[in-house]
Tab-separated table of C-alpha atoms in Angstrom:
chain	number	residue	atom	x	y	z
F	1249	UNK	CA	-65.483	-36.649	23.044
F	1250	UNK	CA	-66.311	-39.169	25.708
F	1251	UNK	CA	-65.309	-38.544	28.957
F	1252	UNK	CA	-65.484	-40.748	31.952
F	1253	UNK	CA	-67.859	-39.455	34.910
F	1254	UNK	CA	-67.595	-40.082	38.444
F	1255	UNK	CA	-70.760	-42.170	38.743
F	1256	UNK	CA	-71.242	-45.630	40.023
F	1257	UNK	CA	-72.668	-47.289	36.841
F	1258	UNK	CA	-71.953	-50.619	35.485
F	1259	UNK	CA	-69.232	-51.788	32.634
F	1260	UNK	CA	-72.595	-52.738	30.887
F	1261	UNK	CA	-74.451	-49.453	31.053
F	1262	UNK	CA	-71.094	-47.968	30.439
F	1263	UNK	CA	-70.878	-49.875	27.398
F	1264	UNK	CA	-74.446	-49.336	26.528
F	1265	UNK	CA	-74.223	-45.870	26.470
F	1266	UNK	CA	-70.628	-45.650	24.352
F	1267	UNK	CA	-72.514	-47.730	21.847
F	1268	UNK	CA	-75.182	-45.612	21.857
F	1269	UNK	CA	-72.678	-42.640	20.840
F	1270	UNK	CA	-71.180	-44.667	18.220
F	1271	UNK	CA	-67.604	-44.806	20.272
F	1272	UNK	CA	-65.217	-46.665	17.911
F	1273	UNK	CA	-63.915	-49.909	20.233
F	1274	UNK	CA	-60.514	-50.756	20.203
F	1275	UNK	CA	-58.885	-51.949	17.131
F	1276	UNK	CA	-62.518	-50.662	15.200
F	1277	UNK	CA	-59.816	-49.261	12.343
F	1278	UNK	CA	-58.755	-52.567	11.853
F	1279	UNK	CA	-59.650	-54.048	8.441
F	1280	UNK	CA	-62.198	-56.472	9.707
F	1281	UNK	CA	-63.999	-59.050	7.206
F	1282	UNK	CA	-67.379	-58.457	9.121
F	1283	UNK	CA	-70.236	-56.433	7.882
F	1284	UNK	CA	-71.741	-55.341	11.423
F	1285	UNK	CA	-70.154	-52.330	13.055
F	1286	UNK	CA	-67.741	-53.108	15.829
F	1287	UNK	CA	-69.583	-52.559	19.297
F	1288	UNK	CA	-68.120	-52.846	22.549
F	1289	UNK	CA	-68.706	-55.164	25.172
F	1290	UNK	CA	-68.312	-54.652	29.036
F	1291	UNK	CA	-65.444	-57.090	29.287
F	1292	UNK	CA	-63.078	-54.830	27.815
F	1293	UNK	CA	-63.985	-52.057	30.332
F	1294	UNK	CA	-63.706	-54.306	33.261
F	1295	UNK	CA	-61.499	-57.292	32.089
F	1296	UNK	CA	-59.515	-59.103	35.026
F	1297	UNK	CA	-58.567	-57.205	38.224
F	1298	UNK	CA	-56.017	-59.755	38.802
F	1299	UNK	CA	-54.314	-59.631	35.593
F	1300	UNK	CA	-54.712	-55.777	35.140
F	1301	UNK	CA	-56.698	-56.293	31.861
F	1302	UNK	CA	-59.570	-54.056	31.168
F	1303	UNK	CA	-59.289	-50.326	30.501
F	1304	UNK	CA	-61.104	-50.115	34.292
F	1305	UNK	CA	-57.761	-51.630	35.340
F	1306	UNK	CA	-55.236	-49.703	33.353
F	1307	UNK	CA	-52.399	-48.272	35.674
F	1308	UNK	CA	-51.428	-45.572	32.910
F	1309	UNK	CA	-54.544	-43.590	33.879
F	1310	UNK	CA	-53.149	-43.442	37.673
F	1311	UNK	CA	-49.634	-42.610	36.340
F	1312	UNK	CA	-47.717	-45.971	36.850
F	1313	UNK	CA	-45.917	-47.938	33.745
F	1314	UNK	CA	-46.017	-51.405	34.469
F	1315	UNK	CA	-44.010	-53.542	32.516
F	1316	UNK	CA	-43.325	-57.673	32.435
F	1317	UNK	CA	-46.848	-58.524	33.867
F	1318	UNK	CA	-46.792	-61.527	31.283
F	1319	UNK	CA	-45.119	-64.062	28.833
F	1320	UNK	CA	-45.782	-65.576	25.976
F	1321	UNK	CA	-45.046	-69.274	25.210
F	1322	UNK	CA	-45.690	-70.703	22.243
F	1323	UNK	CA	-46.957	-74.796	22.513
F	1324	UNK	CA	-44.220	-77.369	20.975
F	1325	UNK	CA	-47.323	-79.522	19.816
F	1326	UNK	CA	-49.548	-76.931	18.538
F	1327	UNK	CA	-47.861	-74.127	17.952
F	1328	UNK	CA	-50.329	-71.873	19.599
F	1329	UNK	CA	-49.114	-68.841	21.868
F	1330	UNK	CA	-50.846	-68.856	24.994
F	1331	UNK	CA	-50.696	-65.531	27.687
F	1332	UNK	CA	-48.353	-66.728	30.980
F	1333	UNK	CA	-48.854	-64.334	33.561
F	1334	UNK	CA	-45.998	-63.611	35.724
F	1335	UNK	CA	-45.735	-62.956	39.780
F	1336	UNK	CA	-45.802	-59.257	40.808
F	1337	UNK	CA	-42.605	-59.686	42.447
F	1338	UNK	CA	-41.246	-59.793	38.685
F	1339	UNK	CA	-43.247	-56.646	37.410
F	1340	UNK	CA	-40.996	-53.425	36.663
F	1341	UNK	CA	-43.482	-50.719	37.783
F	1342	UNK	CA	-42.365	-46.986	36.953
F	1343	UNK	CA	-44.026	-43.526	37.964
F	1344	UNK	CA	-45.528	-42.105	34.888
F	1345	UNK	CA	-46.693	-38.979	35.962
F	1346	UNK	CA	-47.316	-37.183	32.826
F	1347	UNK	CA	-49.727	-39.871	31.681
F	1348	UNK	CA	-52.393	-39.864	34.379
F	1349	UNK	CA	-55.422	-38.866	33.034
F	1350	UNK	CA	-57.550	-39.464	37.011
F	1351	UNK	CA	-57.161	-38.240	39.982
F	1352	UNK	CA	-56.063	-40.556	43.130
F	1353	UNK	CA	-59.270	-40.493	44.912
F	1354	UNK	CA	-61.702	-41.490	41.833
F	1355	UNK	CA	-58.838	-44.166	41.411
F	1356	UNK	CA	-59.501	-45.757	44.939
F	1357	UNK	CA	-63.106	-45.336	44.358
F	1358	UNK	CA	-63.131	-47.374	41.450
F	1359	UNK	CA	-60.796	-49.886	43.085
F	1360	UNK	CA	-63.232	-50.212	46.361
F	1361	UNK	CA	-66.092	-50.905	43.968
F	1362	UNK	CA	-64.535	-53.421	41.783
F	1363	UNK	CA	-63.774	-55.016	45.656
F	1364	UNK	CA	-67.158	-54.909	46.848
F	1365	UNK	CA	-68.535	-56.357	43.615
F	1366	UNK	CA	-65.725	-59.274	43.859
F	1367	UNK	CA	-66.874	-59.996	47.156
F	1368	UNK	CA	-70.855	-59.892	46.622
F	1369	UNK	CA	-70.355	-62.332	43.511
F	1370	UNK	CA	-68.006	-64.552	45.391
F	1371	UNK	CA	-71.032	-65.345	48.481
């Protein structure tokens, strides 16, 4: 099993090295219509801090449920769904204890990091 380690390493070495172990990615069991293996890529570890997307930005692991964080409107014209995200204000966020898999401090590391990386790429 693959376990995360408290080390500062990229999403992409991250990723590199879960490839390398043959990890499944999410939604790998799905009956895909592609011969190439599924791979991951580093923006599913990091995603959007904003949003919450990203399995580096999953609340579960620190024990909170968060629920309402979007909406989904389909387009009269084109009938396409697009994601509406929705002010935190609106969010219903509940203690999940049971499901936190970290502990608080590797949480706030983590959190710091994404933080200083947001702020070197922004200069």
């Amino acid at each position: 099993m693959w376990r995360l380690r408290p080390r500062s390493r990229s999403p992409l070495k991250i990723v590199e090295d879960v490839n390398r172990r043959c990890v499944p990615p999410p939604g790998a069991a799905f009956r895909r219509h592609s011969r190439h293996r599924s791979t991951w890529c580093a923006s599913a570890l990091h995603g959007d801090v904003q949003q919450g997307t990203g399995l580096l930005n999953t609340p579960l692991y620190n024990g909170q449920h968060i629920w309402g964080r979007a909406r989904w409107e389909k387009h009269p014209d084109t009938k396409k769904k697009s994601r509406i995200p929705r002010d935190r204000k609106d969010w219903i966020i509940t203690p999940a204890p049971h499901l936190k898999i970290i502990d608080d401090t590797l949480w706030a590391r983590a959190k710091e990091r994404q933080a200083v990386i947001h702020n070197e790429s922004a200069a």
